[in-house]
Amino acid sequence: MKPHHWAALVLSAALAGCGAPSEHAAGSGAAFQGEAAKAGSFLAYEHQVGIRLASERIDAQLAASRDACTQDRFGQCELIAIEQSGDSQMRNAHLVVRIVPEGVEKLVALAAEGGQLRSRRTQAEDLAQAVSDNQQLRGRLEREYQTLQGFQGRRT
C-alpha cells in the first residue's frame, strides 16, 4: 500500500508582538514550495503561512482559497479548518488544508493575494508508526477472515 504524499498547509495568524518572524519570513525571498516524502517514508508535511489582509477583503479571499481547495483547483486538497482574527482595519487569516506538494505555492499565493505574507514554516509529521500499526492490523484481520472462510467451508 503506497503512502499518500500530502502536504498540510496552515495559513496561521501572525500576531504583532508575538516574537520575531521565522528565518523564512516573507521578505527573505526564499521560494515556498511543497515538500514530497522520499520513497518508502511516510511523512505528512505541514506548511504554515501567516498572512494579514484588509478587513473588507478577507472574507472573499478566504472563500476563494476554500473553493480552490474543495474544488481541487491546484491538486488534491482537503480543507481542515479556516479562521480569522484581528481588528476592524486588518485581519489575520488561518487556513488549514492537506494538499499535494505541487499545489502548496499556488494556494499560498491565492490566499495571500492583496495582503501581507508575514511568515512561513514547513514541518513534517512522521506517520511511519501509524502506517505500520495499520498494516499489522490489516494482516491480522485478513488472517482471521481466512480462518472464518475455512470454518464456513467445513461440512458438519
Tab-separated table of C-alpha atoms in Angstrom:
chain	number	residue	atom	x	y	z
A	1	MET	CA	0.000	0.000	0.000
A	2	LYS	CA	1.540	3.297	-1.081
A	3	PRO	CA	1.567	6.255	1.305
A	4	HIS	CA	-0.298	9.399	0.414
A	5	HIS	CA	2.226	12.166	-0.065
A	6	TRP	CA	0.187	15.072	1.225
A	7	ALA	CA	1.253	18.451	2.351
A	8	ALA	CA	-0.699	20.201	5.017
A	9	LEU	CA	-0.887	23.916	4.587
A	10	VAL	CA	-1.559	26.125	7.530
A	11	LEU	CA	-2.146	29.818	6.994
A	12	SER	CA	-1.773	30.967	10.560
A	13	ALA	CA	-2.299	34.260	12.295
A	14	ALA	CA	0.843	36.333	12.514
A	15	LEU	CA	0.149	38.437	15.569
A	16	ALA	CA	2.194	41.564	16.227
A	17	GLY	CA	4.481	41.321	19.250
A	18	CYS	CA	4.450	37.502	19.425
A	19	GLY	CA	8.122	37.127	18.612
A	20	ALA	CA	10.418	37.571	15.660
A	21	PRO	CA	9.402	36.288	12.238
A	22	SER	CA	10.846	32.937	11.229
A	23	GLU	CA	14.057	32.721	9.266
A	24	HIS	CA	11.936	32.003	6.197
A	25	ALA	CA	9.806	35.118	6.550
A	26	ALA	CA	8.056	36.534	3.512
A	27	GLY	CA	10.697	39.172	2.933
A	28	SER	CA	13.548	36.654	2.758
A	29	GLY	CA	12.917	35.869	-0.918
A	30	ALA	CA	13.051	32.109	-0.332
A	31	ALA	CA	10.763	30.114	-2.603
A	32	PHE	CA	7.875	28.449	-0.803
A	33	GLN	CA	7.068	25.030	-2.164
A	34	GLY	CA	5.507	21.805	-1.008
A	35	GLU	CA	7.757	19.012	0.133
A	36	ALA	CA	7.474	15.436	-1.058
A	37	ALA	CA	8.479	12.498	1.107
A	38	LYS	CA	11.231	10.168	-0.098
A	39	ALA	CA	10.101	6.814	-1.432
A	40	GLY	CA	9.369	4.465	1.447
A	41	SER	CA	8.896	7.182	4.047
A	42	PHE	CA	5.577	8.251	5.491
A	43	LEU	CA	5.862	11.974	6.126
A	44	ALA	CA	2.955	14.413	6.136
A	45	TYR	CA	4.179	17.952	5.549
A	46	GLU	CA	2.642	20.942	7.225
A	47	HIS	CA	3.240	24.379	5.770
A	48	GLN	CA	2.483	27.391	7.943
A	49	VAL	CA	1.997	30.800	6.407
A	50	GLY	CA	0.995	33.924	8.325
A	51	ILE	CA	-0.943	36.477	6.267
A	52	ARG	CA	-2.620	39.770	7.017
A	53	LEU	CA	-5.387	41.287	4.882
A	54	ALA	CA	-7.595	44.357	4.924
A	55	SER	CA	-10.879	43.575	6.719
A	56	GLU	CA	-13.012	44.267	3.654
A	57	ARG	CA	-11.060	41.709	1.590
A	58	ILE	CA	-10.602	38.818	3.985
A	59	ASP	CA	-13.993	37.113	3.562
A	60	ALA	CA	-13.700	36.997	-0.231
A	61	GLN	CA	-10.047	35.915	-0.074
A	62	LEU	CA	-10.744	33.063	2.355
A	63	ALA	CA	-13.785	31.979	0.307
A	64	ALA	CA	-11.646	31.873	-2.848
A	65	SER	CA	-8.980	29.839	-1.029
A	66	ARG	CA	-11.597	27.464	0.417
A	67	ASP	CA	-13.215	26.982	-3.011
A	68	ALA	CA	-9.836	26.385	-4.688
A	69	CYS	CA	-9.161	23.631	-2.151
A	70	THR	CA	-12.579	21.965	-2.165
A	71	GLN	CA	-12.656	22.015	-5.979
A	72	ASP	CA	-9.096	20.587	-6.194
A	73	ARG	CA	-8.036	23.561	-8.348
A	74	PHE	CA	-4.345	23.092	-7.501
A	75	GLY	CA	-4.424	19.327	-6.985
A	76	GLN	CA	-5.989	17.023	-4.442
A	77	CYS	CA	-6.805	19.085	-1.354
A	78	GLU	CA	-8.822	18.693	1.858
A	79	LEU	CA	-9.964	21.633	3.977
A	80	ILE	CA	-9.391	21.014	7.694
A	81	ALA	CA	-10.008	24.420	9.322
A	82	ILE	CA	-10.470	28.072	8.493
A	83	GLU	CA	-10.275	31.010	10.917
A	84	GLN	CA	-9.756	34.733	11.037
A	85	SER	CA	-8.971	37.241	13.750
A	86	GLY	CA	-7.840	40.838	14.166
A	87	ASP	CA	-9.322	44.307	14.311
A	88	SER	CA	-11.721	46.265	12.081
A	89	GLN	CA	-8.894	47.542	9.844
A	90	MET	CA	-6.665	44.496	9.288
A	91	ARG	CA	-7.400	40.788	9.805
A	92	ASN	CA	-5.198	37.726	10.218
A	93	ALA	CA	-6.064	34.507	8.380
A	94	HIS	CA	-5.677	30.896	9.485
A	95	LEU	CA	-6.466	28.210	6.899
A	96	VAL	CA	-5.556	24.542	7.382
A	97	VAL	CA	-5.587	22.147	4.425
A	98	ARG	CA	-3.905	18.969	3.250
A	99	ILE	CA	-2.760	19.418	-0.324
A	100	VAL	CA	-0.419	17.740	-2.792
A	101	PRO	CA	3.061	19.329	-2.816
A	102	GLU	CA	2.614	20.832	-6.287
A	103	GLY	CA	-0.352	22.889	-5.096
A	104	VAL	CA	1.144	24.483	-1.983
A	105	GLU	CA	2.765	27.526	-3.585
A	106	LYS	CA	-0.263	28.238	-5.771
A	107	LEU	CA	-2.715	28.056	-2.862
A	108	VAL	CA	-0.471	30.249	-0.685
A	109	ALA	CA	-0.252	32.842	-3.466
A	110	LEU	CA	-4.033	32.856	-3.857
A	111	ALA	CA	-4.666	33.150	-0.110
A	112	ALA	CA	-2.142	35.981	0.346
A	113	GLU	CA	-3.124	37.897	-2.811
A	114	GLY	CA	-3.576	41.566	-1.981
A	115	GLY	CA	-2.357	41.043	1.584
A	116	GLN	CA	0.854	40.812	3.516
A	117	LEU	CA	2.635	37.477	3.788
A	118	ARG	CA	4.094	37.597	7.312
A	119	SER	CA	5.808	34.256	7.945
A	120	ARG	CA	6.320	30.743	6.626
A	121	ARG	CA	7.406	27.454	8.085
A	122	THR	CA	7.458	23.811	6.997
A	123	GLN	CA	7.450	20.845	9.343
A	124	ALA	CA	6.835	17.149	8.878
A	125	GLU	CA	4.901	14.619	10.906
A	126	ASP	CA	6.253	11.085	10.696
A	127	LEU	CA	3.340	8.685	10.117
A	128	ALA	CA	5.517	5.543	9.870
A	129	GLN	CA	4.289	4.088	13.184
A	130	ALA	CA	0.610	4.645	12.311
A	131	VAL	CA	1.124	3.069	8.879
A	132	SER	CA	2.941	0.100	10.429
A	133	ASP	CA	0.198	-0.376	13.034
A	134	ASN	CA	-2.481	-0.302	10.323
A	135	GLN	CA	-0.578	-2.793	8.165
A	136	GLN	CA	-0.275	-5.184	11.129
A	137	LEU	CA	-3.979	-4.801	11.946
A	138	ARG	CA	-4.919	-5.405	8.325
A	139	GLY	CA	-2.753	-8.533	8.204
A	140	ARG	CA	-4.366	-9.888	11.379
A	141	LEU	CA	-7.888	-9.171	10.079
A	142	GLU	CA	-7.092	-10.874	6.760
A	143	ARG	CA	-5.823	-13.969	8.601
A	144	GLU	CA	-8.987	-14.025	10.757
A	145	TYR	CA	-11.118	-13.680	7.624
A	146	GLN	CA	-9.328	-16.627	6.011
A	147	THR	CA	-9.921	-18.700	9.170
A	148	LEU	CA	-13.632	-17.839	9.168
A	149	GLN	CA	-13.905	-18.744	5.481
A	150	GLY	CA	-12.275	-22.077	6.312
A	151	PHE	CA	-14.890	-22.729	9.003
A	152	GLN	CA	-17.707	-21.858	6.566
A	153	GLY	CA	-16.339	-24.351	4.059
A	154	ARG	CA	-16.427	-27.282	6.508
A	155	ARG	CA	-19.385	-29.619	6.495
A	156	THR	CA	-20.622	-30.776	9.847
